[in-house]
Coordinates of C-alpha atoms in Angstrom, one line a residue:
M23 CA 107.8 76.9 77.0
P24 CA 109.8 79.1 74.6
V25 CA 109.6 82.9 75.3
S26 CA 108.2 85.1 72.5
T27 CA 109.2 88.8 71.9
S28 CA 108.8 91.2 69.0
F29 CA 111.5 91.1 66.3
G30 CA 110.3 94.4 64.8
N31 CA 108.1 95.1 61.8
T32 CA 108.7 93.8 58.3
T33 CA 108.8 96.1 55.3
E34 CA 105.2 95.0 54.7
G35 CA 104.2 96.3 58.1
T36 CA 103.6 93.0 59.8
E37 CA 105.2 92.3 63.2
A38 CA 107.7 89.5 63.2
Q39 CA 108.2 87.4 66.4
L40 CA 111.3 86.0 68.0
Y41 CA 111.1 82.8 70.0
T42 CA 113.8 81.8 72.5
L43 CA 114.2 78.1 73.2
T44 CA 116.3 77.2 76.3
N45 CA 117.5 73.8 77.6
G46 CA 118.6 72.6 81.0
H47 CA 122.2 73.5 80.4
G48 CA 121.5 77.1 79.5
L49 CA 121.9 76.8 75.8
K50 CA 119.6 79.1 73.9
A51 CA 118.3 79.1 70.3
T52 CA 116.5 82.1 69.0
I53 CA 114.3 81.7 65.9
T54 CA 112.1 84.2 64.1
N55 CA 108.9 83.3 62.2
Y56 CA 110.3 85.5 59.4
G57 CA 111.8 82.9 57.1
G58 CA 112.0 80.4 60.0
T59 CA 115.4 82.0 60.6
I60 CA 117.8 81.0 63.4
T61 CA 119.1 84.3 64.5
S62 CA 121.3 83.3 67.4
L63 CA 122.7 80.1 69.1
M64 CA 124.2 80.5 72.5
V65 CA 126.5 77.5 73.4
P66 CA 129.3 77.1 75.9
D67 CA 133.0 77.0 75.1
K68 CA 135.6 74.8 77.0
S69 CA 135.6 77.2 80.0
G70 CA 131.7 77.1 80.2
Q71 CA 131.3 80.6 78.7
L72 CA 128.2 81.0 76.6
G73 CA 128.7 82.6 73.2
D74 CA 126.7 83.1 70.0
I75 CA 128.0 80.9 67.1
V76 CA 125.8 82.0 64.2
L77 CA 125.8 85.0 61.9
G78 CA 122.7 87.2 61.8
F79 CA 120.9 90.4 62.9
D80 CA 119.2 91.8 66.0
K81 CA 116.0 92.8 64.1
V82 CA 114.0 91.6 61.2
G83 CA 115.0 94.8 59.2
G84 CA 118.5 93.3 58.9
Y85 CA 117.2 90.4 56.9
Q86 CA 115.2 92.8 54.6
S87 CA 117.8 95.5 54.0
P88 CA 118.7 96.3 50.4
K89 CA 122.3 95.3 51.2
F90 CA 121.3 92.0 52.5
L91 CA 118.9 91.2 49.7
K92 CA 121.5 92.3 47.1
S93 CA 124.2 90.0 48.5
G94 CA 121.7 87.2 49.4
P95 CA 123.5 85.2 52.0
Y96 CA 120.3 83.6 53.5
F97 CA 121.6 83.8 57.1
G98 CA 120.0 81.1 59.2
A99 CA 116.9 80.8 57.0
L100 CA 114.6 77.9 56.1
I101 CA 115.2 77.2 52.4
G102 CA 112.5 76.0 50.0
R103 CA 110.6 75.0 48.0
Y104 CA 113.9 73.8 46.5
G105 CA 117.2 74.4 48.2
N106 CA 120.3 74.9 46.0
R107 CA 120.3 75.4 42.2
I108 CA 118.0 74.3 39.4
K109 CA 119.7 74.7 36.0
G110 CA 118.2 77.3 33.7
G111 CA 115.2 77.8 36.0
K112 CA 113.4 74.9 34.3
F113 CA 112.5 71.3 34.9
T114 CA 110.1 68.8 33.4
L115 CA 107.8 66.6 35.5
D116 CA 105.2 64.2 34.2
G117 CA 105.6 65.6 30.7
Q118 CA 105.1 69.2 31.6
T119 CA 107.8 71.8 31.7
Y120 CA 107.8 74.3 34.5
S121 CA 109.6 77.7 34.4
L122 CA 110.9 79.3 37.6
P123 CA 112.3 82.8 38.4
Q124 CA 116.0 83.0 37.4
N125 CA 117.6 84.6 40.5
N126 CA 121.1 83.3 40.3
G127 CA 122.4 84.1 36.8
Q128 CA 120.3 82.0 34.5
N129 CA 119.5 79.5 37.3
T130 CA 117.1 79.3 40.2
L131 CA 118.6 79.4 43.6
H132 CA 116.9 78.4 47.0
G133 CA 113.3 78.4 45.7
G134 CA 113.4 81.6 43.6
K135 CA 112.9 85.3 44.3
E136 CA 110.5 84.9 47.2
G137 CA 111.5 81.6 48.7
F138 CA 110.6 80.2 52.1
D139 CA 113.3 82.4 53.6
K140 CA 111.2 85.6 52.9
V141 CA 107.8 84.5 54.2
L142 CA 106.2 84.8 57.7
W143 CA 105.5 81.2 59.0
E144 CA 102.8 80.4 61.4
A145 CA 104.5 79.7 64.7
K146 CA 103.5 77.6 67.7
P147 CA 105.8 77.4 70.7
G148 CA 105.6 74.2 72.7
S149 CA 107.5 71.4 74.4
S150 CA 108.1 67.7 74.0
A151 CA 109.8 64.9 75.9
D152 CA 113.0 66.0 74.2
G153 CA 112.8 69.8 75.1
Q154 CA 111.3 73.1 74.1
T155 CA 109.9 73.2 70.5
L156 CA 108.9 75.7 67.9
T157 CA 106.5 74.4 65.2
L158 CA 106.4 76.4 62.0
T159 CA 103.9 75.8 59.2
Y160 CA 103.5 77.3 55.8
L161 CA 101.3 76.7 52.8
S162 CA 103.2 77.2 49.5
K163 CA 100.4 77.6 47.0
D164 CA 100.2 76.0 43.6
G165 CA 102.2 78.1 41.2
E166 CA 104.2 79.9 43.8
E167 CA 107.6 80.8 42.3
G168 CA 106.5 78.6 39.3
F169 CA 106.3 75.3 41.3
P170 CA 103.3 73.0 40.9
G171 CA 101.0 71.8 43.7
N172 CA 99.8 73.2 47.1
L173 CA 102.7 72.2 49.4
Q174 CA 101.9 72.1 53.1
V175 CA 105.2 72.4 55.0
T176 CA 105.8 71.8 58.8
V177 CA 109.2 72.4 60.4
V178 CA 109.8 71.6 64.1
Y179 CA 112.8 73.0 65.9
T180 CA 113.6 71.3 69.2
L181 CA 116.4 72.3 71.6
T182 CA 117.1 69.1 73.5
D183 CA 118.8 68.5 76.9
N184 CA 121.5 66.6 74.9
D185 CA 122.6 70.0 73.6
E186 CA 121.2 69.4 70.2
L187 CA 119.2 71.6 67.9
K188 CA 117.0 69.2 66.0
I189 CA 115.1 70.2 62.9
D190 CA 112.3 67.9 61.6
Y191 CA 110.9 68.7 58.2
S192 CA 107.6 67.3 56.8
A193 CA 105.6 68.2 53.7
T194 CA 102.6 67.0 51.7
T195 CA 101.4 68.1 48.2
D196 CA 98.3 67.8 46.0
K197 CA 100.4 67.7 42.8
A198 CA 103.8 66.1 42.1
T199 CA 106.5 68.7 42.8
P200 CA 110.2 68.8 43.5
V201 CA 111.0 69.6 47.2
N202 CA 114.4 70.1 48.8
L203 CA 114.3 71.7 52.3
T204 CA 117.2 72.8 54.4
N205 CA 118.5 75.4 56.8
H206 CA 121.1 77.9 55.8
S207 CA 122.8 78.8 59.1
Y208 CA 126.3 80.2 59.0
F209 CA 128.4 78.9 61.9
N210 CA 131.5 80.4 63.4
L211 CA 132.4 78.5 66.6
A212 CA 134.7 81.3 67.6
L213 CA 132.4 84.2 66.6
G214 CA 133.6 87.5 68.2
Q215 CA 137.1 86.1 68.7
S216 CA 137.9 85.2 65.0
K217 CA 136.9 87.1 61.9
D218 CA 137.0 83.9 59.8
V219 CA 136.5 80.2 60.1
L220 CA 139.7 79.1 58.3
A221 CA 141.1 77.4 61.5
H222 CA 138.0 75.3 62.1
Q223 CA 138.8 71.6 61.5
V224 CA 136.1 69.8 59.5
M225 CA 135.4 66.2 58.8
I226 CA 132.8 65.1 56.2
P227 CA 132.3 61.3 55.8
A228 CA 131.9 61.4 52.0
D229 CA 134.1 59.6 49.4
R230 CA 132.6 61.5 46.5
Y231 CA 131.3 65.0 45.6
T232 CA 129.1 66.4 42.8
V233 CA 131.4 68.2 40.3
V234 CA 129.9 71.5 39.1
N235 CA 130.4 73.8 36.2
D236 CA 131.3 77.5 36.4
Q237 CA 127.7 78.3 37.4
L238 CA 127.8 75.8 40.2
I239 CA 125.4 73.4 38.4
P240 CA 126.3 69.7 38.7
T241 CA 127.7 68.1 35.6
G242 CA 126.4 64.7 36.7
E243 CA 129.8 63.4 37.7
L244 CA 130.3 62.1 41.2
R245 CA 134.0 62.4 41.6
P246 CA 136.1 60.6 44.3
V247 CA 137.5 63.1 46.8
K248 CA 140.7 61.1 47.4
G249 CA 143.8 63.1 46.6
T250 CA 141.9 66.4 46.2
P251 CA 141.2 69.4 48.5
F252 CA 137.6 68.0 48.8
D253 CA 138.8 65.1 50.9
F254 CA 137.5 65.7 54.4
T255 CA 137.2 62.0 55.3
T256 CA 139.9 62.9 57.9
P257 CA 139.8 66.3 59.7
H258 CA 141.4 69.3 57.9
A259 CA 141.4 73.0 58.7
I260 CA 139.1 74.8 56.3
G261 CA 141.9 77.2 55.3
E262 CA 144.5 74.4 54.7
R263 CA 143.6 73.8 51.0
I264 CA 140.9 76.4 50.3
A265 CA 143.2 78.3 47.9
Q266 CA 143.3 75.2 45.7
V267 CA 139.5 75.5 45.2
P268 CA 138.7 78.4 42.8
G269 CA 136.2 80.7 44.7
G270 CA 136.3 78.5 47.8
Y271 CA 134.1 75.6 49.0
D272 CA 130.5 75.7 47.7
H273 CA 129.9 72.1 46.8
N274 CA 127.6 69.1 47.6
W275 CA 129.3 66.1 49.2
V276 CA 127.7 62.7 48.6
L277 CA 127.4 61.2 52.1
N278 CA 128.6 57.6 52.8
N279 CA 126.0 55.1 54.1
P280 CA 123.0 57.5 53.6
S281 CA 120.3 55.3 55.2
G282 CA 118.5 56.3 58.5
M283 CA 120.2 59.0 60.6
H284 CA 123.9 59.2 59.5
Q285 CA 126.8 61.5 60.0
A286 CA 127.0 64.6 57.7
A287 CA 130.0 66.4 59.3
S288 CA 131.9 67.1 62.5
V289 CA 133.7 70.4 63.3
Y290 CA 136.2 71.4 66.0
E291 CA 137.4 74.9 66.7
P292 CA 140.7 74.8 68.6
T293 CA 140.7 78.1 70.5
T294 CA 137.3 77.8 72.1
G295 CA 137.2 73.9 72.1
R296 CA 133.7 74.0 70.7
T297 CA 132.5 71.1 68.6
L298 CA 129.6 70.6 66.2
E299 CA 128.3 67.3 65.1
V300 CA 125.8 67.1 62.2
T301 CA 123.6 64.0 61.6
T302 CA 120.9 63.8 59.0
T303 CA 118.5 61.6 57.0
E304 CA 119.6 63.5 53.8
P305 CA 121.9 62.0 51.2
G306 CA 124.1 65.1 50.7
V307 CA 125.5 68.2 52.4
Q308 CA 126.4 71.5 50.8
F309 CA 129.6 72.7 52.5
Y310 CA 129.9 76.5 51.9
T311 CA 132.6 78.7 53.3
G312 CA 131.0 82.2 53.0
N313 CA 132.9 83.0 49.9
F314 CA 130.6 85.8 48.8
L315 CA 130.6 87.7 52.1
D316 CA 132.6 90.9 51.5
G317 CA 132.3 93.1 54.6
T318 CA 129.2 95.1 53.4
L319 CA 127.0 93.5 56.1
T320 CA 127.3 94.3 59.8
G321 CA 125.4 92.0 62.1
K322 CA 124.8 91.5 65.8
N323 CA 127.2 93.1 68.3
N324 CA 128.4 95.3 65.4
V325 CA 130.4 92.5 63.9
T326 CA 131.3 93.0 60.2
Y327 CA 131.0 89.8 58.1
G328 CA 133.9 89.6 55.7
K329 CA 134.9 86.7 53.4
N330 CA 134.9 83.3 55.2
A331 CA 133.2 84.8 58.3
G332 CA 131.0 81.7 58.6
F333 CA 130.5 78.2 57.1
C334 CA 127.3 76.4 56.2
L335 CA 126.5 72.7 56.4
E336 CA 123.2 72.5 54.4
T337 CA 121.9 69.0 54.6
Q338 CA 120.0 68.3 51.4
H339 CA 119.3 66.3 48.3
F340 CA 121.7 67.1 45.4
P341 CA 121.5 70.4 43.4
D342 CA 119.6 70.3 40.2
S343 CA 118.1 66.9 40.9
P344 CA 114.9 67.6 39.0
N345 CA 117.1 67.7 35.8
Q346 CA 119.4 64.8 36.8
S347 CA 117.7 61.4 36.6
A348 CA 120.7 59.6 38.1
F349 CA 120.5 61.6 41.3
P350 CA 118.2 60.6 44.2
S351 CA 114.7 61.9 43.4
T352 CA 113.3 65.0 45.0
T353 CA 109.8 64.5 43.6
L354 CA 107.1 64.5 46.2
K355 CA 103.8 62.9 45.1
P356 CA 100.2 63.3 46.4
G357 CA 99.5 60.8 49.1
D358 CA 103.2 60.7 50.2
T359 CA 104.8 62.6 53.1
L360 CA 108.3 64.1 52.9
Q361 CA 110.1 63.5 56.2
S362 CA 113.6 64.7 56.9
T363 CA 115.6 65.3 60.1
T364 CA 118.8 67.0 60.7
I365 CA 120.5 67.4 64.2
F366 CA 123.2 69.9 65.1
K367 CA 124.8 68.7 68.3
F368 CA 127.1 71.1 70.3
G369 CA 129.9 70.1 72.6
V370 CA 133.4 70.9 73.7
R371 CA 136.8 69.2 73.6
K372 CA 138.9 70.3 76.6

């Protein structure tokens, strides 16, 4: 069974808990019920040395500090009710227009001002045939952050003996509502050895990506990646062409063959030999390269997080889908159950 310890008190005075999941090979995933946040992932390198590969803090206070809230990187958190951006903080559903908090310029980002990343989830440690589990539940009430419907959300983290961190999302609602759930972990497979992730080699099996305007809102165009710095159909170092992308990578890739469990990305870090394979049931992945990190945040082990200190692979439906009828629908209706799975598999290349 996962081990539970105190993660410190929230600013509201409630104690947050930290749960450590361990598998048969010594891999460890620590997750707090505050925001359902992955705070640490200990995985071996090519010499068998365990090392932490995600950005984060040692105590809940780090995730509630004014500096953190101002810069809003969402380290490791569960994101909802709607991951990514909704244009103008508005959408229309069944003839009714809903207004959301505008917390990203004029737009709504990651569920609004008080998204799923800032709530205490109900947590239940356990185990399954696959490994140790942490089941998190949260009721997002009708009208929360402007969204319709009472949304009951369950997220199960499983650390398997295949060296995978599996995330199963499910949700039901009593009113039609847009839902887009993801996890916002920042990975650096050489954390502690490299200040940035520019040498990581990334492959994303996507022939197209969603073009965005200067506010990172999709224009509706799905553009071929061929011949552009967005082509990761073969592996490329993150830093190889990043200068050709104003601001860095922060885009949604349209995954090829998006039925059942399919590949979203694979990553290789040459110095440690660590690899990361991402598979998902989701149609897209937001590849983000920590462009807004600026050295103002200091995390675990006194490491300062500067630009490109980590990268995110947020499996998801596309940004602004509630306003883009040509995109795969994110509307969840009463009587239906949203089910989504993403697996992060860790390994080494010797």
